[in-house]
CSV table of C-alpha atoms in Angstrom, one decimal:
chain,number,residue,atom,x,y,z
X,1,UNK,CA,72.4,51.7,149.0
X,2,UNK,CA,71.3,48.7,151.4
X,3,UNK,CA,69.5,49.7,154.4
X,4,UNK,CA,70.4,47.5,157.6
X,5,UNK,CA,67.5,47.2,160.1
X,6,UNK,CA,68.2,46.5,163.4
X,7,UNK,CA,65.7,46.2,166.6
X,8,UNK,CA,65.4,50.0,168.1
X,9,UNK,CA,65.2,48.3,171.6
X,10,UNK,CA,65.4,45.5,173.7
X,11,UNK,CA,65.2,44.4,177.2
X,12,UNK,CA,67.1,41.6,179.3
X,13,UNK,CA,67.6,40.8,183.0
X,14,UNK,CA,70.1,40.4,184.7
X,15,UNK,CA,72.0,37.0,183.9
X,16,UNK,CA,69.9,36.6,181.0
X,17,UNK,CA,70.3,36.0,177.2
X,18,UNK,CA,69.5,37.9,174.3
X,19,UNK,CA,70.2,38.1,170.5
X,20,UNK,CA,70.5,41.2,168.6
X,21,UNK,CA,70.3,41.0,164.6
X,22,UNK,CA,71.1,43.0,161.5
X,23,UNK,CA,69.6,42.6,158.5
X,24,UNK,CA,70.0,43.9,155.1
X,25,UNK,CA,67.6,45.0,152.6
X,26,UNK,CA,69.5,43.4,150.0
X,27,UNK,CA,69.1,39.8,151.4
X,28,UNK,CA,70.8,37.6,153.1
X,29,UNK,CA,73.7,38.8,155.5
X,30,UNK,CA,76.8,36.8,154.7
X,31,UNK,CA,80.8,36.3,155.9
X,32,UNK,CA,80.9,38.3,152.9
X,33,UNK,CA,79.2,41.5,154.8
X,34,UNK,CA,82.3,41.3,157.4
X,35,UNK,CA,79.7,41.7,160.2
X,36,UNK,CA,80.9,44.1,162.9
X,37,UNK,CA,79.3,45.3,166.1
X,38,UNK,CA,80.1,48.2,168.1
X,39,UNK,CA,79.2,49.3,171.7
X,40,UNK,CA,78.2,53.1,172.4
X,41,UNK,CA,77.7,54.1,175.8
X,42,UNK,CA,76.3,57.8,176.4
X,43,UNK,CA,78.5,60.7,175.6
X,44,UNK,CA,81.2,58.2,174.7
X,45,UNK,CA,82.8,56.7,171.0
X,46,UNK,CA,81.8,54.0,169.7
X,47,UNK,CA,83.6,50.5,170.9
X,48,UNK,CA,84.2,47.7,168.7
X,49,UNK,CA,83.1,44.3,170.2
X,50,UNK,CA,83.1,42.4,167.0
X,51,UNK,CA,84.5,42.2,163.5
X,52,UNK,CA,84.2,39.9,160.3
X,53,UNK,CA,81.1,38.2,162.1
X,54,UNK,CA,82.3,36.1,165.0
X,55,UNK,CA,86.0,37.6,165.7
X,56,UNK,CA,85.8,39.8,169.4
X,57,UNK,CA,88.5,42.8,169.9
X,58,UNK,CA,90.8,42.5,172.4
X,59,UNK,CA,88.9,43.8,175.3
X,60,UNK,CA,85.2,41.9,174.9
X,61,UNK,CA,84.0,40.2,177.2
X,62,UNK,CA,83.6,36.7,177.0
X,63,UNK,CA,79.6,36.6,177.4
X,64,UNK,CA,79.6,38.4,173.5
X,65,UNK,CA,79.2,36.6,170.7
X,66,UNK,CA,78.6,37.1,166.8
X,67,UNK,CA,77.0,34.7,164.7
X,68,UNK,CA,75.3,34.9,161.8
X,69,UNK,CA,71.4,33.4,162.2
X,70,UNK,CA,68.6,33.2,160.2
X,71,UNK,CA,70.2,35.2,156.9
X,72,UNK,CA,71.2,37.8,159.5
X,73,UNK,CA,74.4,39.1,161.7
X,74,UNK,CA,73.7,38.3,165.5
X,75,UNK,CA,75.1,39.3,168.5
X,76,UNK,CA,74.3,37.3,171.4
X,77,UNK,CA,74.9,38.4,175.3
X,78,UNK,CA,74.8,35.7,177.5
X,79,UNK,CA,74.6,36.7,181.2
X,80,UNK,CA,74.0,40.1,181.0
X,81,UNK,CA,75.4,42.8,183.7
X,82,UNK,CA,74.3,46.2,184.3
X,83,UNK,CA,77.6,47.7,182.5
X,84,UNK,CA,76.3,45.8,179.4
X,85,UNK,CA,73.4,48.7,179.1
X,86,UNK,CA,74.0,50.9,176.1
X,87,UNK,CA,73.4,51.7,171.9
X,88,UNK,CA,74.9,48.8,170.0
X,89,UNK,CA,75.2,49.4,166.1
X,90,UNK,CA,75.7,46.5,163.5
X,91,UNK,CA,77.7,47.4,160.2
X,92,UNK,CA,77.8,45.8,157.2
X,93,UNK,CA,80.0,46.4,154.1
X,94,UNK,CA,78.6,47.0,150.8
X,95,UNK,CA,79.7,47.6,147.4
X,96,UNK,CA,82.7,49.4,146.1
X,97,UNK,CA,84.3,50.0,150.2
X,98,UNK,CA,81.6,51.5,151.1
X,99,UNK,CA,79.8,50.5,154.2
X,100,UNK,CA,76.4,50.8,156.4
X,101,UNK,CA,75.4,51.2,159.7
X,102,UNK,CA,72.3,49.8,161.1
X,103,UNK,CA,70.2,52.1,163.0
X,104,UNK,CA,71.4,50.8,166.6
X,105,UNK,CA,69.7,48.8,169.1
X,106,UNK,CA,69.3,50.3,172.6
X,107,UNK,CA,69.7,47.8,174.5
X,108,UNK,CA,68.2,48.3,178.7
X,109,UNK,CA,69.2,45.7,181.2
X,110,UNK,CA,66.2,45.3,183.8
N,1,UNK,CA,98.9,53.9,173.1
N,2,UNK,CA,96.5,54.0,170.3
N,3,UNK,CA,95.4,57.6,169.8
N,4,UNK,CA,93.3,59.1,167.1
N,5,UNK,CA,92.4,62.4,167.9
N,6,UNK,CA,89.6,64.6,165.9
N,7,UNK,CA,90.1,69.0,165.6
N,8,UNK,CA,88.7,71.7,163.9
N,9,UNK,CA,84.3,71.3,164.7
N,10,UNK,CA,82.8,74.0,165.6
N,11,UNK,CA,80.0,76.1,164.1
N,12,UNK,CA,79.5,77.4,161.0
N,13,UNK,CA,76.7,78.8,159.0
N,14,UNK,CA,74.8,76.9,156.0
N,15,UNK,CA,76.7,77.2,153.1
N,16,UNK,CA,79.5,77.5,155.2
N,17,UNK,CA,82.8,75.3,155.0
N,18,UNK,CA,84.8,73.7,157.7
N,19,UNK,CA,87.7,71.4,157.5
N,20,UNK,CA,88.1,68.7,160.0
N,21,UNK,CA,91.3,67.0,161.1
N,22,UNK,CA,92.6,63.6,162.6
N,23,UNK,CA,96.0,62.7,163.8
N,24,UNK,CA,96.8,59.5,164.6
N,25,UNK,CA,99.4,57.9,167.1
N,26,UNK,CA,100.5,54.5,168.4
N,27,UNK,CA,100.3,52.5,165.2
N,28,UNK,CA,101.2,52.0,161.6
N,29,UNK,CA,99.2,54.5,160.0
N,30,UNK,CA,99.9,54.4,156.3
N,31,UNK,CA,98.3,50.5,156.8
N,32,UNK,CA,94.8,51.6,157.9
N,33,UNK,CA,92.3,52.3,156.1
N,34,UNK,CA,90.9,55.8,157.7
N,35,UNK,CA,86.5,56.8,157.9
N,36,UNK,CA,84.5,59.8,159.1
N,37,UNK,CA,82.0,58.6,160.5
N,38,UNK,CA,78.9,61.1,162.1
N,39,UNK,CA,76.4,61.3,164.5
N,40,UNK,CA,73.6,63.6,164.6
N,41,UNK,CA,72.3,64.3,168.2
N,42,UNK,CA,70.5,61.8,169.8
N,43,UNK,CA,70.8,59.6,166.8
N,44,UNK,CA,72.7,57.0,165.5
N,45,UNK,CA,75.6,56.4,163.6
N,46,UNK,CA,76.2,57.1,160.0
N,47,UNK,CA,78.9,56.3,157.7
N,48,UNK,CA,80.7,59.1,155.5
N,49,UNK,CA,84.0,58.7,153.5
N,50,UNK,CA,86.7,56.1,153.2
N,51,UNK,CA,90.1,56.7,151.8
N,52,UNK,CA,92.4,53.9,151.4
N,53,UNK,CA,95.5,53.0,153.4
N,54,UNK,CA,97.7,54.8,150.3
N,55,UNK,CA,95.3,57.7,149.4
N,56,UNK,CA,94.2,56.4,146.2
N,57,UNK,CA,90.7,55.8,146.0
N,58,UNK,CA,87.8,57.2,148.3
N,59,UNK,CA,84.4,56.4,148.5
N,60,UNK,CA,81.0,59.0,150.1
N,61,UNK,CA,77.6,58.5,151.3
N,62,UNK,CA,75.6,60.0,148.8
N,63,UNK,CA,74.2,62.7,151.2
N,64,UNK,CA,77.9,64.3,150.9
N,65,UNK,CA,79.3,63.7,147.4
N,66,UNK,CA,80.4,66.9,145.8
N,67,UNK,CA,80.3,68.5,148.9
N,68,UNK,CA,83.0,66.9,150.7
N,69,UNK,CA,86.6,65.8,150.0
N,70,UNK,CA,88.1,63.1,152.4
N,71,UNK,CA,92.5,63.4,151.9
N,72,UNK,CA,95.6,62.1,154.0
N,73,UNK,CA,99.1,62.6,154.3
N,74,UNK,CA,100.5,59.6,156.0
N,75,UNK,CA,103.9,61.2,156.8
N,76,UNK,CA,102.1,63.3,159.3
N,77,UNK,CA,99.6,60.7,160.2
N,78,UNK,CA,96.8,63.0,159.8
N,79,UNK,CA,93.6,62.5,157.4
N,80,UNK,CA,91.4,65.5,156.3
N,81,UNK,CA,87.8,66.2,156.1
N,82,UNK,CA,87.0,69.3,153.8
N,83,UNK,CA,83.4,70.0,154.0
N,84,UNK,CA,82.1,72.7,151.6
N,85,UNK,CA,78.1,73.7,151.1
N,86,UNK,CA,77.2,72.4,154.7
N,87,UNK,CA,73.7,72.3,155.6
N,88,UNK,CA,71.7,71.8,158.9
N,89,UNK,CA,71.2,68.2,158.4
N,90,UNK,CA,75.1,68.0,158.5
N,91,UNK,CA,75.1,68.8,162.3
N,92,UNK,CA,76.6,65.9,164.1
N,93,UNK,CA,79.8,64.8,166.2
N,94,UNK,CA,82.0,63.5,163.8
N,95,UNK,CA,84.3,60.5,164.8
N,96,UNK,CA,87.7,59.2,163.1
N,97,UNK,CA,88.0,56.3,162.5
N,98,UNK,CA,91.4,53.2,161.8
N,99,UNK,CA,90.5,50.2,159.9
N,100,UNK,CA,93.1,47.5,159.1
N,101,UNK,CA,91.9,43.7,159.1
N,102,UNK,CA,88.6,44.2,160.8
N,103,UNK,CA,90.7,46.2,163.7
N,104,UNK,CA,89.3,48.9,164.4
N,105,UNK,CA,90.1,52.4,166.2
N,106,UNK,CA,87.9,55.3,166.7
N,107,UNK,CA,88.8,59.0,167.7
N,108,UNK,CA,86.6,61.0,170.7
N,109,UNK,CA,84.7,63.0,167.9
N,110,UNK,CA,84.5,66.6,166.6
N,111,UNK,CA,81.2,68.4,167.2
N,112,UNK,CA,80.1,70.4,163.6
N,113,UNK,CA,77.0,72.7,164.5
N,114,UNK,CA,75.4,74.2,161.1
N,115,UNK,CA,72.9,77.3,162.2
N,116,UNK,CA,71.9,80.5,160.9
């Protein structure tokens, strides 16, 4: 079973920009992985901000995006806000329906 | 409203069994694909079973084959979790979770505490 790393943390000021990847231990993440990332703030469930690499749920805010970048799944915040602090988890699917989680990025806003 | 809401957690002893429910509200259920999804405290998320939208094919994590059987009954929009031989490193919330054309719709979570 693929393992999907993503960066345990990462820090970004207020009104800044920064990119959050998922790769795979397979190889190169693809359109074929149907990318989606999910927002988890404390004691809460998990919130899906993006699905099938690039597509955002109803409710996400604009400054989200998903790409993929560099043979991995990205998730880019551009102008960050304090409510954007929280756990945001990556998951690709692999063979036969099955899928995986990355381990989640915590992500501070400082 | 969109509701999907998890029962039946609680604690158990290893080797114990438990059997976790979701029912689901606010949507076409028998189109969604339907997950169990965990996670252990202070950690992160992990991935458990899939069945499909009609009930005919499901899919584990390794860590829980044999042990636990994933079923649904879409006339009552509910989807089952039976866990048999649990084991400490089965403690975790464990969310419900809709999937139909990369929407996707997640319960509040069922806390499963396995202790002697």
């Amino acid at each position: 079973q693929a393992v999907v790393t993503q960066e345990p943390s990462l820090t970004v000021s207020p009104g800044g920009t920064v990119t959050l990847t998922c790769g795979s231990s397979t190889g190169t993440v693809t359109s074929d992985h149907y990318p989606y990332w999910f927002q988890q703030k404390p004691g809460q469930a998990p919130r899906t901000l993006i699905y099938h690499t690039s597509t955002k749920d109803s409710w996400t805010p604009a400054r989200f995006s998903g790409s993929l970048l560099g043979g991995k799944a990205a998730l880019t915040l551009s102008g960050a806000q304090a409510e954007d602090e929280a756990d945001y988890y990556c998951l690709l699917s692999s063979s036969g329906g099955r899928v995986v989680f990355g381990g989640g990025t915590k992500l501070t806003v400082l | 409203e969109v509701q999907l809401v998890e029962s039946g957690g609680g604690s158990v002893q290893p080797e114990g069994s438990l059997r976790l429910s979701c029912t689901a509200s606010g949507f076409t259920f028998s189109s969604y694909s339907l997950h169990w999804v965990r996670q252990p405290p202070g950690k992160g998320l992990l991935w458990v079973s899939r069945i499909s939208s009609d009930g005919s094919s499901t899919d584990y994590v390794d860590s829980v084959k044999g042990r636990f059987t994933m079923s649904r009954d879409n006339a009552k929009k509910t989807v089952l979790l039976q866990m048999n031989g649990l084991r400490a490193e089965d403690t975790a919330v464990y969310y419900c979770a809709a999937e139909a054309g990369g929407t996707v719709f997640w319960g509040q979570g069922t806390l499963v505490t396995v202790s002697s």
